[in-house]
Tab-separated table of N, CA and C in Angstrom:
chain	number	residue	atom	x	y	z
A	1	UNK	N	-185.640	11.849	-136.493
A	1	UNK	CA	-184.441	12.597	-136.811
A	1	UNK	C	-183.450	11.725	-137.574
A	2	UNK	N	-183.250	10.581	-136.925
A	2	UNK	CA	-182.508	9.442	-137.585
A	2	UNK	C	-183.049	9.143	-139.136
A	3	UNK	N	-184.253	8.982	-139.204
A	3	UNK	CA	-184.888	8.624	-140.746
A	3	UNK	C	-184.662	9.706	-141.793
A	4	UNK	N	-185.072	11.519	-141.209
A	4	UNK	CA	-184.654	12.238	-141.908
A	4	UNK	C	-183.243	12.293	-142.279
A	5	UNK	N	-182.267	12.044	-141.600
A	5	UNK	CA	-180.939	12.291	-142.502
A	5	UNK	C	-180.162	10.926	-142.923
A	6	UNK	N	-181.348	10.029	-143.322
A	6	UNK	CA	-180.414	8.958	-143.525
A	6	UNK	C	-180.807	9.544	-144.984
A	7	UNK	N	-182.184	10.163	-145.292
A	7	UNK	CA	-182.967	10.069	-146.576
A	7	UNK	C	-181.856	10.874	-147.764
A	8	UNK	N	-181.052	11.701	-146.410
A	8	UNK	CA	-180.469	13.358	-146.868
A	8	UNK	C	-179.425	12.875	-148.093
A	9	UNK	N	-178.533	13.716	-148.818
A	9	UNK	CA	-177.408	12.959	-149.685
A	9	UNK	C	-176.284	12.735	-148.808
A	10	UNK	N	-175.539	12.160	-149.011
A	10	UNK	CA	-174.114	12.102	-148.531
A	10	UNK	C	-173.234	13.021	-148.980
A	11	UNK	N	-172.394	13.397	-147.894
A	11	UNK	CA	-171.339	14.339	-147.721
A	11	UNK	C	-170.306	13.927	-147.915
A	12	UNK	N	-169.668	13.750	-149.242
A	12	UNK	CA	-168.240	13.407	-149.127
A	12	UNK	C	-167.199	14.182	-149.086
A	13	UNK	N	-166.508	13.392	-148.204
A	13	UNK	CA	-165.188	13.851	-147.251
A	13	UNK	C	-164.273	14.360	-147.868
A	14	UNK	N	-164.082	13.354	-148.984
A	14	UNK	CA	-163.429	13.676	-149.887
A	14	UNK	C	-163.170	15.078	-151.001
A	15	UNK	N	-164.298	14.853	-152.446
A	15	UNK	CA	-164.546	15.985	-153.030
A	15	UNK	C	-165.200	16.732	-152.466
A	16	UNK	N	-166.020	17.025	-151.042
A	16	UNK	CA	-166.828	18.284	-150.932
A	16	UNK	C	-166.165	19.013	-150.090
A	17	UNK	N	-164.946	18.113	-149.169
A	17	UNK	CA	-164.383	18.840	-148.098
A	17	UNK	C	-162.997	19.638	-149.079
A	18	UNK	N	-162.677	18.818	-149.976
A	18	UNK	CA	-161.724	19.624	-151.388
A	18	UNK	C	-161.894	20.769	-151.821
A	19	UNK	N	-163.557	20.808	-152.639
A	19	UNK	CA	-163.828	22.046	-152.990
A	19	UNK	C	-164.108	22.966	-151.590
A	20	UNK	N	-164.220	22.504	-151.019
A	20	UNK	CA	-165.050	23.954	-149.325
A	20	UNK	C	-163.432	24.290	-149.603
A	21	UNK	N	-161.907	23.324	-149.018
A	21	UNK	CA	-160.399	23.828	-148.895
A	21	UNK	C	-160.585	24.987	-150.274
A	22	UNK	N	-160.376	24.230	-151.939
A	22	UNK	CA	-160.067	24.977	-152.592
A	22	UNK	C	-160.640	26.691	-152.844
A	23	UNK	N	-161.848	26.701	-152.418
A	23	UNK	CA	-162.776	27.977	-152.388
A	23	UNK	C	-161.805	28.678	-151.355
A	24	UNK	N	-161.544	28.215	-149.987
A	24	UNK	CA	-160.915	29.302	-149.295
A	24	UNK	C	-159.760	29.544	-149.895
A	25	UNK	N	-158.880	28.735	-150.125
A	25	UNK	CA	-157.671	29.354	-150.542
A	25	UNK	C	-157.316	29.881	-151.711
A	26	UNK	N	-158.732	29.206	-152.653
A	26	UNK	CA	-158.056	30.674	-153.623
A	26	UNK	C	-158.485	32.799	-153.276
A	27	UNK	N	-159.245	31.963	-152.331
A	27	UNK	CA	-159.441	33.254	-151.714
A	27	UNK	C	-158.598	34.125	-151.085
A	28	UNK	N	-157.945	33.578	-150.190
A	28	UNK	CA	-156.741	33.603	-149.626
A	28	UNK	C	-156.109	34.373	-150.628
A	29	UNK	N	-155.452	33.085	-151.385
A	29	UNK	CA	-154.407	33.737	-152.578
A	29	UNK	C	-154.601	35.382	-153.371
A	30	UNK	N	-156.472	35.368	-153.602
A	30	UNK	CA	-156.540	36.973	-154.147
A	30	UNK	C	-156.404	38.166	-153.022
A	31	UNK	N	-156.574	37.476	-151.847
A	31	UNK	CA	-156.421	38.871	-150.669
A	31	UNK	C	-155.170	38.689	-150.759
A	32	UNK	N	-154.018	38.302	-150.505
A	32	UNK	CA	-152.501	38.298	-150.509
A	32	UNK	C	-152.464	38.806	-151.729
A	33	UNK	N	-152.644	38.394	-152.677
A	33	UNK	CA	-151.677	38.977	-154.024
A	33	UNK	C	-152.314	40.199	-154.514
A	34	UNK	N	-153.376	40.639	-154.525
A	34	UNK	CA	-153.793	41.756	-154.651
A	34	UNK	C	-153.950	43.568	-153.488
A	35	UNK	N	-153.941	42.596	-152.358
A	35	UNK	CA	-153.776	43.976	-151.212
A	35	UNK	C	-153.169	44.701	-151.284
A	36	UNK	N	-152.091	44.415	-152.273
A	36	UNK	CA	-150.991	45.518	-152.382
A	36	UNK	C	-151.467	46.797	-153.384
A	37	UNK	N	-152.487	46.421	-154.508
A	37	UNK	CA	-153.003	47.004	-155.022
A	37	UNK	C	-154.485	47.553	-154.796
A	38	UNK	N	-155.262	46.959	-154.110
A	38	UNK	CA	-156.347	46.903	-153.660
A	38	UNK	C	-156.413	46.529	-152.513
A	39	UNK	N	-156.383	48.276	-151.832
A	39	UNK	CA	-156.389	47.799	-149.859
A	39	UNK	C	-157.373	47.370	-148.940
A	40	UNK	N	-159.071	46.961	-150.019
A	40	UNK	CA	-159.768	46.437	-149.024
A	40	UNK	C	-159.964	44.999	-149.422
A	41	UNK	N	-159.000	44.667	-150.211
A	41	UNK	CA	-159.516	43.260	-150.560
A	41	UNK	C	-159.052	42.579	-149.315
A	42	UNK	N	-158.381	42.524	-148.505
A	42	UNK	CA	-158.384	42.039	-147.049
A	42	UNK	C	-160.162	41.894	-146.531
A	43	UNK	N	-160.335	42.829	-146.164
A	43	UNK	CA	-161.890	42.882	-145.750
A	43	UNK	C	-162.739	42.425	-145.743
A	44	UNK	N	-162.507	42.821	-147.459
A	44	UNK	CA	-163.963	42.314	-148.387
A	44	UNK	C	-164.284	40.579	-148.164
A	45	UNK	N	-162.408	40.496	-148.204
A	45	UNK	CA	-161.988	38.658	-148.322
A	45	UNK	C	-162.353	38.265	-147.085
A	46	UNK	N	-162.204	38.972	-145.876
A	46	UNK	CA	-162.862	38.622	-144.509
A	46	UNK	C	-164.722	38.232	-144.271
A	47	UNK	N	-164.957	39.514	-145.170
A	47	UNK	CA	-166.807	38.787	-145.147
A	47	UNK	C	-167.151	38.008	-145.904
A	48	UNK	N	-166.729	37.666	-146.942
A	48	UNK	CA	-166.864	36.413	-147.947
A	48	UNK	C	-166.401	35.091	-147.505
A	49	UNK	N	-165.645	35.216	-146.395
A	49	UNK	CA	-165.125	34.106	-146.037
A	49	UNK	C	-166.579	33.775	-144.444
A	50	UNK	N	-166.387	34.947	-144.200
A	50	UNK	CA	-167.495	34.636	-142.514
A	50	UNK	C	-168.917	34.388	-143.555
A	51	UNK	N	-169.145	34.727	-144.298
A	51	UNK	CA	-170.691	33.861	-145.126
A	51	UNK	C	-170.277	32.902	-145.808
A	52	UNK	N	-169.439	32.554	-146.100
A	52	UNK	CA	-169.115	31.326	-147.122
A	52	UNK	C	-168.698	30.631	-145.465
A	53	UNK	N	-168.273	30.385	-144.371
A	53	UNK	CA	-168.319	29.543	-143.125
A	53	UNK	C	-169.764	29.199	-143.221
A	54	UNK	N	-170.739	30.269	-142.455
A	54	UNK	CA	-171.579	30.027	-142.476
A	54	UNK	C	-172.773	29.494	-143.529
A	55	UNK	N	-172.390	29.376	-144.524
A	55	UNK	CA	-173.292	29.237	-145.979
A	55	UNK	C	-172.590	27.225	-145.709
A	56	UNK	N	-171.536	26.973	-145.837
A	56	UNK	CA	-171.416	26.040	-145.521
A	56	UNK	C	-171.787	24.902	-144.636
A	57	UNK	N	-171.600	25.913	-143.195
A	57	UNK	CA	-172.319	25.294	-141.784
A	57	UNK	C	-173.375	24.397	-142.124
A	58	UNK	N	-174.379	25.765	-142.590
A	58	UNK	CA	-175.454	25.215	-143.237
A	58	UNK	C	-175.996	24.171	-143.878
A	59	UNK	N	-175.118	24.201	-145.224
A	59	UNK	CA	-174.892	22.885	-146.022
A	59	UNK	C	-174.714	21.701	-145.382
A	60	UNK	N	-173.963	21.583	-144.380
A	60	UNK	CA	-173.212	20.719	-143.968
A	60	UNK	C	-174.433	20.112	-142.996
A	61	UNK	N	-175.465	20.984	-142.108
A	61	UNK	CA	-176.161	20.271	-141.233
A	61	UNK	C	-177.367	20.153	-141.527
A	62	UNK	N	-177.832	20.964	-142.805
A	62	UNK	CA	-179.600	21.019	-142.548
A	62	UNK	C	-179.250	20.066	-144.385
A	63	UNK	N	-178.367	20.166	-145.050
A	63	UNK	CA	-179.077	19.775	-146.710
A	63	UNK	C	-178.383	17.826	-146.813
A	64	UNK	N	-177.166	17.596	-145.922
A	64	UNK	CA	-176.192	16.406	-145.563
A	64	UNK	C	-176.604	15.695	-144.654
A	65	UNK	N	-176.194	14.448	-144.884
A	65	UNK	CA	-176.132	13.152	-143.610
A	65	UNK	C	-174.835	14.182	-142.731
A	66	UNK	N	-175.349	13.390	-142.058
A	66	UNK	CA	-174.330	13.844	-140.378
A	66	UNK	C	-172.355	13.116	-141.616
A	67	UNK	N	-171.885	13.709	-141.758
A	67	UNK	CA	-170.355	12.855	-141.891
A	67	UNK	C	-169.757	12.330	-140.823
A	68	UNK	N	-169.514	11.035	-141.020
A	68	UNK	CA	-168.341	10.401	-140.088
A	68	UNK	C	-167.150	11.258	-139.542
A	69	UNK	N	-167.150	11.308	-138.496
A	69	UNK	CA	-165.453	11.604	-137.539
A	69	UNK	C	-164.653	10.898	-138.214
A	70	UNK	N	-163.496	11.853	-138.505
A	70	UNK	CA	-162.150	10.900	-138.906
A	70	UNK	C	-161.114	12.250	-138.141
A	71	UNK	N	-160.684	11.619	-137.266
A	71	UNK	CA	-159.383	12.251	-137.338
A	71	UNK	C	-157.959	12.568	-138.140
A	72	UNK	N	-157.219	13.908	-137.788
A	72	UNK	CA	-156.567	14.298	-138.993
A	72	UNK	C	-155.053	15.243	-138.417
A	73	UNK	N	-154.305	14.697	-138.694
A	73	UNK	CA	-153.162	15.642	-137.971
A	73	UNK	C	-153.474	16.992	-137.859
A	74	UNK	N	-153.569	17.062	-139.382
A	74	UNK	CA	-153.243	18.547	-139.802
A	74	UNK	C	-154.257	18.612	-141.063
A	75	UNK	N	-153.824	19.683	-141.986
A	75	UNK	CA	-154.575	20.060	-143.079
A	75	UNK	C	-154.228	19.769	-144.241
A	76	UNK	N	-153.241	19.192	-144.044
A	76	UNK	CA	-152.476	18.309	-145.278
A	76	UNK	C	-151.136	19.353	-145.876
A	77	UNK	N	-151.726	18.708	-147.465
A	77	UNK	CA	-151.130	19.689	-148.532
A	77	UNK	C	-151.305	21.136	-148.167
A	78	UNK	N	-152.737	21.483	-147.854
A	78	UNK	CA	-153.499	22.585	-148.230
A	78	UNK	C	-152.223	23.215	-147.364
A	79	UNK	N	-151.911	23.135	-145.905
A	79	UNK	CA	-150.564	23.727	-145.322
A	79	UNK	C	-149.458	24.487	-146.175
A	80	UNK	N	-149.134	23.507	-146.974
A	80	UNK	CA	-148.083	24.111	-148.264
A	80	UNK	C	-148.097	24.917	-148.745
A	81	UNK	N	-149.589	24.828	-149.525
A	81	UNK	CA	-150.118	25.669	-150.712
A	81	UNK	C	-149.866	27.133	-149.915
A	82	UNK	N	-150.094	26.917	-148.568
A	82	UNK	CA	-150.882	28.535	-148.237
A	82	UNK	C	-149.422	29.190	-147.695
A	83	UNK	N	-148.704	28.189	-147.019
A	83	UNK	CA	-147.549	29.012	-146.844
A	83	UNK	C	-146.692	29.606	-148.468
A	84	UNK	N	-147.031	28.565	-149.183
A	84	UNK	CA	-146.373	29.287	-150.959
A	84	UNK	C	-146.671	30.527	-150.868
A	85	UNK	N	-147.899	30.558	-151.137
A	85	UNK	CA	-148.973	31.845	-151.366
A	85	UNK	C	-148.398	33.206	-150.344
A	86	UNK	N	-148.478	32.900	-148.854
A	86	UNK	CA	-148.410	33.983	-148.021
A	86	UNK	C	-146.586	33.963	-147.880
């Protein structure tokens, strides 16, 4: 088990955990700014988000090395962005 995921690529923390943030929240951003015009984009934005979790999960345990623990207050910036948005 150890040999298989040393072989695996690396998961960086950095740009991959960036793009996974940026994917949700621009998601985010089109269910907020559009619901007003389009009342199921809530929804729609709800199952795209529960397969894009899980499509990730995925990524993250069967195609990646295990990533290092780092602890983290919070969510950073991304906090900001989303209160702008909502």
């Amino acid at each position: 088990a150890i040999e298989e995921q040393y072989v695996m690529e690396e998961y960086d923390t950095t740009l991959d955990l960036f793009n996974d943030y940026l994917e949700m929240v621009i998601q985010f951003g089109y269910a907020t700014l559009f619901s007003c015009s389009f009342t199921l984009a809530p929804l729609m934005a709800y199952v795209n988000n529960y397969v894009e979790l899980r499509v990730d999960a995925w990524k993250i345990c069967t195609q990646s090395r295990r990533p290092l623990p780092g602890g983290a207050e919070d969510i950073g910036t991304w906090q900001s962005v989303l209160e702008l948005m909502s």
